[in-house]
N, CA, C and O of each residue as an XYZ file, in Angstrom:
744
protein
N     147.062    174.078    -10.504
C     147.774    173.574    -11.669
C     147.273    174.278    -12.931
O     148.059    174.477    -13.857
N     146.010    174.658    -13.000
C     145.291    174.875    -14.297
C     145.784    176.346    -14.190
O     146.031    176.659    -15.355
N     146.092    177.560    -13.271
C     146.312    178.844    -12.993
C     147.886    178.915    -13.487
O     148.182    179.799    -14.291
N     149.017    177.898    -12.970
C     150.060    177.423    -13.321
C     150.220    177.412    -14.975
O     150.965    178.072    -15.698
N     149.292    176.469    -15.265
C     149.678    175.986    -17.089
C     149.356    177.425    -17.571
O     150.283    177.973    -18.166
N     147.693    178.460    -17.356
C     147.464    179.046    -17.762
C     148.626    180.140    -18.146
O     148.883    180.414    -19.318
N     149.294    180.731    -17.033
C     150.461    181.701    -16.426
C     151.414    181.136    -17.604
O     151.763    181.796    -18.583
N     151.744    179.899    -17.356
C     153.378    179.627    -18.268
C     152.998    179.759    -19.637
O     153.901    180.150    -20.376
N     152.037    179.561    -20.093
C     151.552    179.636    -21.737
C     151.251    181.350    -22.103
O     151.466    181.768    -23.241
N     150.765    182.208    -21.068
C     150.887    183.488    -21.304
C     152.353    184.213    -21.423
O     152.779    185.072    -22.195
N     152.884    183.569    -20.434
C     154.978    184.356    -20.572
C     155.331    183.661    -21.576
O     156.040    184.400    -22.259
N     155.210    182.293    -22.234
C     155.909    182.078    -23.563
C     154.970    182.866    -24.444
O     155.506    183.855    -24.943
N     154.111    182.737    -24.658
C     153.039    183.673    -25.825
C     154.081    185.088    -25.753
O     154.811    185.212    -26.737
N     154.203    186.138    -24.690
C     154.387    186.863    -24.779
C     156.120    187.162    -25.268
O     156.608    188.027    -25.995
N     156.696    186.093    -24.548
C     158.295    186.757    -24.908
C     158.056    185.956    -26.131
O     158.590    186.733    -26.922
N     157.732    185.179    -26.714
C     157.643    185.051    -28.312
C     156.890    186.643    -28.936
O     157.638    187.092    -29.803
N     156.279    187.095    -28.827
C     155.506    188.053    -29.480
C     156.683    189.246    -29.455
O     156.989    189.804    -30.509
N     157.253    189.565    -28.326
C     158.634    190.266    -28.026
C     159.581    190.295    -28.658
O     160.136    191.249    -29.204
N     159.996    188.553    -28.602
C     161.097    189.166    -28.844
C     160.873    188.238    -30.598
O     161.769    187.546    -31.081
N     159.868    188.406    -31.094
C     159.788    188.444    -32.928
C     159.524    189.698    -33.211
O     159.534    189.885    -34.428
N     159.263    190.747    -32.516
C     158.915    192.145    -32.583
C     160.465    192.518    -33.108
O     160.676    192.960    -34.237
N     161.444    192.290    -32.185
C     162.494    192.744    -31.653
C     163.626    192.251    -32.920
O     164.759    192.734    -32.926
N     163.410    191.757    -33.439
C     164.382    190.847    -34.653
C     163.449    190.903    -36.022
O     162.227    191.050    -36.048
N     164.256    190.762    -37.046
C     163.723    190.514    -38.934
C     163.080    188.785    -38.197
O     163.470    188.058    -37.283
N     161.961    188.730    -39.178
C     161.823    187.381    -39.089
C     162.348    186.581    -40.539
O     162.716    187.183    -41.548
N     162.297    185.288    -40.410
C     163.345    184.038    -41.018
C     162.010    183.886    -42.103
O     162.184    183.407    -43.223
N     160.920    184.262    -41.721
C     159.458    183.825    -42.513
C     158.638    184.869    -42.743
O     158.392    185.697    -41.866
N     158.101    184.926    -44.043
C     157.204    186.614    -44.288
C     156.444    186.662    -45.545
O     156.818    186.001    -46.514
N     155.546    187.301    -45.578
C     154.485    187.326    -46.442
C     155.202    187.210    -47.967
O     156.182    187.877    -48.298
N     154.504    186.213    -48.842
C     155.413    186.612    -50.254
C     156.547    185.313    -50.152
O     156.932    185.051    -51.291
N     157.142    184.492    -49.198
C     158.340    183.448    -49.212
C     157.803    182.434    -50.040
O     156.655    181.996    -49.981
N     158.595    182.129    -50.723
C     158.125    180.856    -51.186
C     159.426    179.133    -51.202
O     160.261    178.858    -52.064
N     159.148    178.501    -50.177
C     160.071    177.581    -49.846
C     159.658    176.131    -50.493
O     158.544    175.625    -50.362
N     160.375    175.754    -50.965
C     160.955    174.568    -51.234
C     161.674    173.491    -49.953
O     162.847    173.412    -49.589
N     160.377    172.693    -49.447
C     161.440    171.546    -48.757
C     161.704    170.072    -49.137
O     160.778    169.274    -49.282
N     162.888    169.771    -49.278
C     162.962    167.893    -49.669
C     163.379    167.349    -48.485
O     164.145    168.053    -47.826
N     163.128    166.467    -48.118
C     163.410    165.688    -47.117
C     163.924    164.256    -46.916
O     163.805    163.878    -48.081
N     164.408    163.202    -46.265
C     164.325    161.997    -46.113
C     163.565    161.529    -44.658
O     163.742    161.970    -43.523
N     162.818    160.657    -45.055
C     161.966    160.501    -43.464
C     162.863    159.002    -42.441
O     163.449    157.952    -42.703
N     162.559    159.608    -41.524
C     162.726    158.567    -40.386
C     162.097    158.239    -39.763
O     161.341    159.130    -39.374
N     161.870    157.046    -39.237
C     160.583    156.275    -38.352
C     159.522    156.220    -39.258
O     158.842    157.243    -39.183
N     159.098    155.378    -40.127
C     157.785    155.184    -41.041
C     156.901    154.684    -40.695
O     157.271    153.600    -40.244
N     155.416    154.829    -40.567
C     154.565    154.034    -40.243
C     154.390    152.753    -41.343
O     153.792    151.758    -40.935
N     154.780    152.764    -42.396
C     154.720    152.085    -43.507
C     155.447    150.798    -43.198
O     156.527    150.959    -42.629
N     155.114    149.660    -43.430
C     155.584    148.685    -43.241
C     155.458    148.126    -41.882
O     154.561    148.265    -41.051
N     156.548    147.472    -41.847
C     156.334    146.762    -40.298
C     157.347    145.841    -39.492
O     158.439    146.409    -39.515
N     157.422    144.657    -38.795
C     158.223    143.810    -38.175
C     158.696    143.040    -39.401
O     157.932    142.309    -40.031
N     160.344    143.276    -39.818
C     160.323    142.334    -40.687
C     160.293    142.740    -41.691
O     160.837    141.966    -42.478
N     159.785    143.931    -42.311
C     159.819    144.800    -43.985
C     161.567    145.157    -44.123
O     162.348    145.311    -43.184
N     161.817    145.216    -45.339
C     162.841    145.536    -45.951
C     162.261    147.028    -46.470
O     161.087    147.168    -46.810
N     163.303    148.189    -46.484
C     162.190    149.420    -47.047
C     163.436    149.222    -48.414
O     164.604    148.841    -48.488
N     162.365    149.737    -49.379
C     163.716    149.128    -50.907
C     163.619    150.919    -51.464
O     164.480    151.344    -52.235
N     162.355    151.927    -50.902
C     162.802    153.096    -51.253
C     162.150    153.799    -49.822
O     161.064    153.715    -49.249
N     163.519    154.590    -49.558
C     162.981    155.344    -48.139
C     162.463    156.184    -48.232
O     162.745    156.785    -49.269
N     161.626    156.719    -47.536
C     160.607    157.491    -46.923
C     161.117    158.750    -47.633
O     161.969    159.258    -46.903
N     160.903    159.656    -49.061
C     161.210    160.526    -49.134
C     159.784    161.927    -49.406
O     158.630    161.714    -49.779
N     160.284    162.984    -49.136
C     159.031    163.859    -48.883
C     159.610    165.414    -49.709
O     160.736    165.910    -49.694
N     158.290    165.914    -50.421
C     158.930    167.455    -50.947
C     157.464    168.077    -50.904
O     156.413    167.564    -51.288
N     157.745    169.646    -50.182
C     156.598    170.385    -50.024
C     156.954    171.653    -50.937
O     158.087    171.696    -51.417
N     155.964    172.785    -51.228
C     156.544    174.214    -51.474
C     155.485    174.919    -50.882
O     154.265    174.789    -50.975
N     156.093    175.577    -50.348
C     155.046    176.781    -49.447
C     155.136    178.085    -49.951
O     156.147    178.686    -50.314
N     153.827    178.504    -49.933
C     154.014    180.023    -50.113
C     153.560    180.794    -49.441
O     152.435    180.336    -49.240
N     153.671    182.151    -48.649
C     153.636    182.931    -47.754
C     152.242    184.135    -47.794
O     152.212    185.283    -48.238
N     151.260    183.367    -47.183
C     149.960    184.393    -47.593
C     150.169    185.330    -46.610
O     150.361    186.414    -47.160
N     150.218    185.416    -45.504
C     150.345    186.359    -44.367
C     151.972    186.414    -43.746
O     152.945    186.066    -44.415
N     152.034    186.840    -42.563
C     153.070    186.738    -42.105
C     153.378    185.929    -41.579
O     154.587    185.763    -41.423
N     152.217    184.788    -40.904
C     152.313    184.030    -40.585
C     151.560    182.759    -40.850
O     151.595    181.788    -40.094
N     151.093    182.802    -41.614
C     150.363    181.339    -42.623
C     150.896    181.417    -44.149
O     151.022    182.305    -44.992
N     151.162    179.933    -44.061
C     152.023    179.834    -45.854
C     150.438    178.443    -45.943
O     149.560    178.199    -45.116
N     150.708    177.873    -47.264
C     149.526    176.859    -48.031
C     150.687    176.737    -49.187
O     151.557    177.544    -49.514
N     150.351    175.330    -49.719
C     151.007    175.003    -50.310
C     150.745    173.264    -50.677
O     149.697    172.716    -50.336
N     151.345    172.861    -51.073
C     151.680    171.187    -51.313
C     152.381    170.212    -50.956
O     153.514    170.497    -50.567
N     152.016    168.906    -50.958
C     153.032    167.800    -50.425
C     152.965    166.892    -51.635
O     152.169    167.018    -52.565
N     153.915    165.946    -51.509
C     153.950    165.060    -52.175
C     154.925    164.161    -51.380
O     155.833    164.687    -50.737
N     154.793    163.064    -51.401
C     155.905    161.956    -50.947
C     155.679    160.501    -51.384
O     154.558    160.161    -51.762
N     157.006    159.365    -51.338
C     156.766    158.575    -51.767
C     157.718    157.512    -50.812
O     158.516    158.002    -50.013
N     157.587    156.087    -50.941
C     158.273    155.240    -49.780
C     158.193    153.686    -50.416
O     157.197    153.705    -51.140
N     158.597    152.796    -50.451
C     158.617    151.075    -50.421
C     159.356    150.075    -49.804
O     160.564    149.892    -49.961
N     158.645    149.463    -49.134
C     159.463    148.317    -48.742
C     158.707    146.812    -49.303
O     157.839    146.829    -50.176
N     159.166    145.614    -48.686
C     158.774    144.481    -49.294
C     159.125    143.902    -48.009
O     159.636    144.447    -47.030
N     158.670    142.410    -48.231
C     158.608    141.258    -47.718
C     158.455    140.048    -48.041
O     157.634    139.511    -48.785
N     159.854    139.378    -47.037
C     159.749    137.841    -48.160
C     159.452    136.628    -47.011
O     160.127    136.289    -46.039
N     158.048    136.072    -47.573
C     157.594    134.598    -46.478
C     158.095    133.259    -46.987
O     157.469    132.829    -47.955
N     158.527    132.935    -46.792
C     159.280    131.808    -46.569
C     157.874    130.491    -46.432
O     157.054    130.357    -45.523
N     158.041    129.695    -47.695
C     156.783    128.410    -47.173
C     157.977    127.168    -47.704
O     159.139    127.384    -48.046
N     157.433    126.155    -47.654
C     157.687    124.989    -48.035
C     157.935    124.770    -49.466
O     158.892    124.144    -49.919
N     156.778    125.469    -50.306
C     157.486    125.784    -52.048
C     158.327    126.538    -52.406
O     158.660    126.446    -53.588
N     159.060    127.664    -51.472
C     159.874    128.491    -51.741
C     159.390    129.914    -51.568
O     158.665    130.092    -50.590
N     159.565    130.609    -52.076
C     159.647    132.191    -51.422
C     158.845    133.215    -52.177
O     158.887    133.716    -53.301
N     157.761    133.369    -50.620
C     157.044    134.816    -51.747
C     157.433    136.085    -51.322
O     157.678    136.423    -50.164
N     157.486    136.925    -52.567
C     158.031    138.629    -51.744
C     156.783    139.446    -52.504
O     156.156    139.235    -53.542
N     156.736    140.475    -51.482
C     155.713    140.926    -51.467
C     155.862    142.213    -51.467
O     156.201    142.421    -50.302
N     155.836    143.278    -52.024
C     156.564    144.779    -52.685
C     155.497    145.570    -52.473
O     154.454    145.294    -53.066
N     155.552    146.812    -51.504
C     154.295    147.713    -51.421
C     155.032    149.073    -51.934
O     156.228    149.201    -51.674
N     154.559    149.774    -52.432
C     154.759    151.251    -52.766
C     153.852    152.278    -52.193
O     152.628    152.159    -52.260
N     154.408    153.222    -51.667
C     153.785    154.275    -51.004
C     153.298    155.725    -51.511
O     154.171    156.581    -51.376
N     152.360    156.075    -51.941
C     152.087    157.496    -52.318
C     151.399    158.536    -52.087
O     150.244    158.526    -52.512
N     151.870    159.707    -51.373
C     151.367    160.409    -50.592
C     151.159    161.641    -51.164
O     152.137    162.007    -51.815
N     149.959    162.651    -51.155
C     150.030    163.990    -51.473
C     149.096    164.508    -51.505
O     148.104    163.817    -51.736
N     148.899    166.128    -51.271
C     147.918    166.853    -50.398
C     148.359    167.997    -50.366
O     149.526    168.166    -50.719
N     147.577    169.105    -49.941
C     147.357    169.793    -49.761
C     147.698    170.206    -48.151
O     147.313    169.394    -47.309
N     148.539    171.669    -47.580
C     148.790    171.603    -46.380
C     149.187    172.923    -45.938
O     149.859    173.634    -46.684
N     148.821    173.321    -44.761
C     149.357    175.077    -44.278
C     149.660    175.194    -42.711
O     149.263    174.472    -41.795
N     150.541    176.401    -42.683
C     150.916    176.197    -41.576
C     150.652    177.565    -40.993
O     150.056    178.510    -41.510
N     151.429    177.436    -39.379
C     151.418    178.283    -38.659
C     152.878    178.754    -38.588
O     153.696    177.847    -38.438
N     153.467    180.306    -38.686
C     154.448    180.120    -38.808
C     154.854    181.118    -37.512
O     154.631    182.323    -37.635
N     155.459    180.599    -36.254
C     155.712    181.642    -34.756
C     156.995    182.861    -34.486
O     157.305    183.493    -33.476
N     157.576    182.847    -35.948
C     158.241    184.292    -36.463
C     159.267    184.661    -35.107
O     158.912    185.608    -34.405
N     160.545    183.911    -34.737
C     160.940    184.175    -33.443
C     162.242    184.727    -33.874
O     163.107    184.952    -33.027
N     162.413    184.924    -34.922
C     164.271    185.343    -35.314
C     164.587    185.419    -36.783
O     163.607    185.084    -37.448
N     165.614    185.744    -37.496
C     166.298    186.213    -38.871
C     166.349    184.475    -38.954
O     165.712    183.889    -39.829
N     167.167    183.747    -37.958
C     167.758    182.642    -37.912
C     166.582    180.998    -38.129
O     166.817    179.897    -38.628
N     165.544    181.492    -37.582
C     164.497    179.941    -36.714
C     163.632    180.754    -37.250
O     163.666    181.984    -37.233
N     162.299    179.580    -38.069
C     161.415    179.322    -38.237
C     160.886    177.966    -38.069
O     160.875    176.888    -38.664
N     160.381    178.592    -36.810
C     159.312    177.580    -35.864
C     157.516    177.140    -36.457
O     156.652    178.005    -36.605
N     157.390    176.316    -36.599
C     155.761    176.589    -37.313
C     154.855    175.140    -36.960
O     155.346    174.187    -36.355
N     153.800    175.178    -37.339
C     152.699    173.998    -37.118
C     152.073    174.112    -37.793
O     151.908    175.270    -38.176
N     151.364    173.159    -38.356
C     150.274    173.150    -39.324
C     149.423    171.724    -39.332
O     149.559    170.817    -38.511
N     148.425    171.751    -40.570
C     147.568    170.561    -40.997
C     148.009    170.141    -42.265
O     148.776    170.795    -42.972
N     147.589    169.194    -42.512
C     147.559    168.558    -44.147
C     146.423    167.819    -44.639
O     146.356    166.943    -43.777
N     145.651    167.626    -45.306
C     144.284    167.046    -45.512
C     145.036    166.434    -47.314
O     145.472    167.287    -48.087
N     145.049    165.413    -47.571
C     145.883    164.585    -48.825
C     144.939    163.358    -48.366
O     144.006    163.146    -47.591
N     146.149    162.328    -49.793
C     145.201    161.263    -49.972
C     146.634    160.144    -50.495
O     147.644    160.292    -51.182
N     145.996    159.003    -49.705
C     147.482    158.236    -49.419
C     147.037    157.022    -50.226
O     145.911    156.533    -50.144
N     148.221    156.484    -51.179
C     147.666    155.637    -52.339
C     148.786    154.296    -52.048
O     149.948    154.525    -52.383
N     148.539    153.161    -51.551
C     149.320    151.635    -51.590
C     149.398    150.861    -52.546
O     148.299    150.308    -52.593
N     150.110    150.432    -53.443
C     149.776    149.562    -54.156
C     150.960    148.387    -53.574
O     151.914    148.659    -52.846
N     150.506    146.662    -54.258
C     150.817    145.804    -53.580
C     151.304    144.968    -54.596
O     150.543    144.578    -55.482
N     152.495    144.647    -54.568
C     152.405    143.441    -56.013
C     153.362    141.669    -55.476
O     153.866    141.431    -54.379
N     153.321    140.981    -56.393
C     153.600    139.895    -55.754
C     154.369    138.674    -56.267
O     153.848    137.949    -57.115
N     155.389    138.464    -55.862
C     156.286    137.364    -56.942
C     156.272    135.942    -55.772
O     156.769    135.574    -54.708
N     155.333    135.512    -56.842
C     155.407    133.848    -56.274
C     156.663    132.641    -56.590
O     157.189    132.526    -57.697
N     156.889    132.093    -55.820
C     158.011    131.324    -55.585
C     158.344    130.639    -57.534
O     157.649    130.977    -58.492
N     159.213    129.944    -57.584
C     159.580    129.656    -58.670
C     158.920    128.417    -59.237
O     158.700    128.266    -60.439
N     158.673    127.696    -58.459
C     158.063    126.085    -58.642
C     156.866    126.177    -58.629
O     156.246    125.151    -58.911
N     156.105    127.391    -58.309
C     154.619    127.337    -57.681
C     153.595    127.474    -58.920
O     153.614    128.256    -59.871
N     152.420    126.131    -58.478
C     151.676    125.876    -59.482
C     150.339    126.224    -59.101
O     149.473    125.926    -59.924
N     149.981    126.769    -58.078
C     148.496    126.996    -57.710
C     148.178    128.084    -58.216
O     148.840    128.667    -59.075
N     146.502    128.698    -57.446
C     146.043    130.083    -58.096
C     147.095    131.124    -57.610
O     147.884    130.923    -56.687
N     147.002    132.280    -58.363
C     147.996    133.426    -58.811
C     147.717    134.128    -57.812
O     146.529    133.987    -57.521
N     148.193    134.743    -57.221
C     148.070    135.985    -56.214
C     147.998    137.198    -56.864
O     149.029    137.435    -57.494
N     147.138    138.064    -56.939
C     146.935    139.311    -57.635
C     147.406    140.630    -56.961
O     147.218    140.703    -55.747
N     148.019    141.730    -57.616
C     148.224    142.688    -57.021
C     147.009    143.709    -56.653
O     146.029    143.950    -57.357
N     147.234    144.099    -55.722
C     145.938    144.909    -54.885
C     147.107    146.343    -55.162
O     148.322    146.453    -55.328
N     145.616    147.525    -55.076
C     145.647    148.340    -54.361
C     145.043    149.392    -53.782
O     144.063    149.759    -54.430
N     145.305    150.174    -52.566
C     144.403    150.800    -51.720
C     144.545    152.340    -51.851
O     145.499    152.997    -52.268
N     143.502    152.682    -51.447
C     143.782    154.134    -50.969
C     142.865    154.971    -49.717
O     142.088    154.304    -49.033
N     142.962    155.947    -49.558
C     142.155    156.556    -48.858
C     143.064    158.006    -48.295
O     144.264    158.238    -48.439
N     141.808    158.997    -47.494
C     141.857    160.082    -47.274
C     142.952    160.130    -46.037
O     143.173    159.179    -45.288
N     143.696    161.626    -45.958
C     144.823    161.551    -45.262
C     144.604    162.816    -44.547
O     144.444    163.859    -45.180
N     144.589    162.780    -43.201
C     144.337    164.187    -42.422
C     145.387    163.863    -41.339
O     145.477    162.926    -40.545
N     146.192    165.008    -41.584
C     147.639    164.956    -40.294
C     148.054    166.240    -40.104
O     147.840    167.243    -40.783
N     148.776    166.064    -38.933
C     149.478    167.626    -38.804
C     150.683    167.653    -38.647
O     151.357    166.696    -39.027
N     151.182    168.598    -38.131
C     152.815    168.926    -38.237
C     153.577    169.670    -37.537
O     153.104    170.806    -37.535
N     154.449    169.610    -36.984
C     155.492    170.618    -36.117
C     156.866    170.662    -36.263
O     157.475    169.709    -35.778
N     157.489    171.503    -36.792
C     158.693    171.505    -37.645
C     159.340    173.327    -36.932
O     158.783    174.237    -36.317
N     160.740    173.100    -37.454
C     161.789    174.184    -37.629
C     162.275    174.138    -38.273
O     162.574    173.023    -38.702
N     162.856    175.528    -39.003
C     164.019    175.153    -39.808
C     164.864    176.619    -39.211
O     164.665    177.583    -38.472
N     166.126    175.914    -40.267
C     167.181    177.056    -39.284
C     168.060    177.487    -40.877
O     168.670    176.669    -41.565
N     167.908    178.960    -41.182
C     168.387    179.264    -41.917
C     170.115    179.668    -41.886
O     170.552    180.391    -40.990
N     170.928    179.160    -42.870
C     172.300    179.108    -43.045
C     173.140    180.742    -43.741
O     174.184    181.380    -43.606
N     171.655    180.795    -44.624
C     171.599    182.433    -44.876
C     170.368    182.683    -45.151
O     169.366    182.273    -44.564
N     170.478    183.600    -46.368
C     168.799    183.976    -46.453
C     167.933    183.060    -47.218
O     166.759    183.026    -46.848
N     168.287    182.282    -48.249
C     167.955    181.009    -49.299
C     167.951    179.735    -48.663
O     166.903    179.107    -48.816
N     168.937    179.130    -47.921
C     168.862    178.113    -47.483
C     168.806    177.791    -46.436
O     169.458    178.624    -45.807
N     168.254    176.749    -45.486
C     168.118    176.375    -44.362
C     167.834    174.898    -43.978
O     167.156    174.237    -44.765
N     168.322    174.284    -42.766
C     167.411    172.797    -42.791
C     166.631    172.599    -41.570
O     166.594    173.163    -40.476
N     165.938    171.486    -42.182
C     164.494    171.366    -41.237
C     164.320    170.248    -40.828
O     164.582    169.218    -41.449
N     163.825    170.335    -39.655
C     163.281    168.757    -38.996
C     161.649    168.766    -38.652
O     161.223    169.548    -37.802
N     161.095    168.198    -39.092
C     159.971    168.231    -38.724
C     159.184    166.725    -38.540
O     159.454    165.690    -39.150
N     158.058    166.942    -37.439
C     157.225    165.288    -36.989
C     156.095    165.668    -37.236
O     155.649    166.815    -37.270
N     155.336    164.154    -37.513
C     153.866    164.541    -37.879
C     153.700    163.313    -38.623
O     154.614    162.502    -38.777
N     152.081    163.123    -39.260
C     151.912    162.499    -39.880
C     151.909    162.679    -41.263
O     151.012    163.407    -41.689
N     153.030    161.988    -42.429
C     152.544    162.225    -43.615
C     153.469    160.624    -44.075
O     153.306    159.476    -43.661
N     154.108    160.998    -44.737
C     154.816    159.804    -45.730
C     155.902    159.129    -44.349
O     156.359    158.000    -44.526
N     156.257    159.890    -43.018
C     156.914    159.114    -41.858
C     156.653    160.084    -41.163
O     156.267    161.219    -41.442
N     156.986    159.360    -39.824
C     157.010    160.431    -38.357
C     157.819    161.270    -38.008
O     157.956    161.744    -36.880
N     158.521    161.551    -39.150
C     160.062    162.588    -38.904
C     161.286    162.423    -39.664
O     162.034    161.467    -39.871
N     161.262    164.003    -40.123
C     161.529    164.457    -41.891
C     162.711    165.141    -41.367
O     162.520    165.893    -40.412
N     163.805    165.022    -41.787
C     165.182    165.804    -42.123
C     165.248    166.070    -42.906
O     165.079    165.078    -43.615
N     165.566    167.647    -44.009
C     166.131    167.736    -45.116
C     166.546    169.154    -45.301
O     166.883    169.733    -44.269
N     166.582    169.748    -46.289
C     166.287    171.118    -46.881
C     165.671    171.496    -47.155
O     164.676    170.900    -47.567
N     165.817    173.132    -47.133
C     164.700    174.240    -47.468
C     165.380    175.020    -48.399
O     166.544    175.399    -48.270
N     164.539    175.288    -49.469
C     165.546    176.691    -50.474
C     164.356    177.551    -50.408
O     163.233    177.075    -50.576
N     164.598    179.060    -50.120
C     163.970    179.727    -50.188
C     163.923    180.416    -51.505
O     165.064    180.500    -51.958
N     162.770    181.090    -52.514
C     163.119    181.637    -53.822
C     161.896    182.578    -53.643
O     161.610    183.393    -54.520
């Protein structure tokens, strides 16, 4: 099996190396792309969240080699939640903010497809706020918020329409588990 995996990962290595030889590539030293996105599947929230702003994401890459770009993220997301007690109704509003630093791998297979992988090392910021029911006379519920360090990676395509524009799907961890949008190349 291990002689097997070894073998099949050498013939894709190679007819990738082939046939990007063999064609212009879609990705090249010097590009500098623009992607916006809308995400799907969020880790954010949960059973029961309302999302009140979806999962949206924008990177720009720029092209150090032929095949590594670096560049930036930024993204942002909210949903809420409303509990239901006996005094009436609390909702509970989180906002999402994401952004970092991130580079990729880019596998150069055609004019058309850019295939790539990468990391992101960012820093993911929650804040929490809170509207207590209308009648309610006890202590106040305070808005919180969190943050902390963000290390994820990524595996994406995009498929160019001409030479400037293209769209992309990509999964991974950042602001959701999977980004649809555009790319402008400049």
């Amino acid at each position: 099996m291990k002689k097997f995996f070894i073998n099949f990962i050498s013939s894709v290595a190679l007819l990738t190396v082939s046939f990007a030889s063999a064609n212009a590539q879609a990705y090249q030293e010097g590009d500098k792309m623009l992607n916006i996105g809308l995400g799907i599947g969020s880790n954010l929230g949960g059973s029961g969240y309302t999302n009140t702003i979806p999962p949206i994401g924008a990177s720009l890459e720029v092209g150090i080699t032929d095949q590594i770009s670096v560049g930036g993220f930024a993204g942002i997301a909210g949903s809420s939640y409303k509990f239901p007690t006996f005094g009436g109704e609390y909702k509970f509003s989180y906002s999402y903010i994401t952004f970092g630093a991130r580079g990729s791998y880019h596998f150069a297979t055609s004019e058309k497809l850019d295939p790539y992988a990468g990391l992101m090392l960012g820093y993911n910021v929650a804040t929490v706020t809170v509207k207590e029911p209308a009648n309610y006379t006890g202590p106040t519920i305070s808005a919180a918020s969190d943050g902390g360090v963000l290390v994820g990676g990524h595996v994406g395509a995009r498929y160019y329409f001409n030479e400037k524009v293209a769209g992309f799907g990509e999964v991974g961890y950042g602001i959701s588990f999977l980004t649809l949008g555009a790319s402008f190349k400049f």
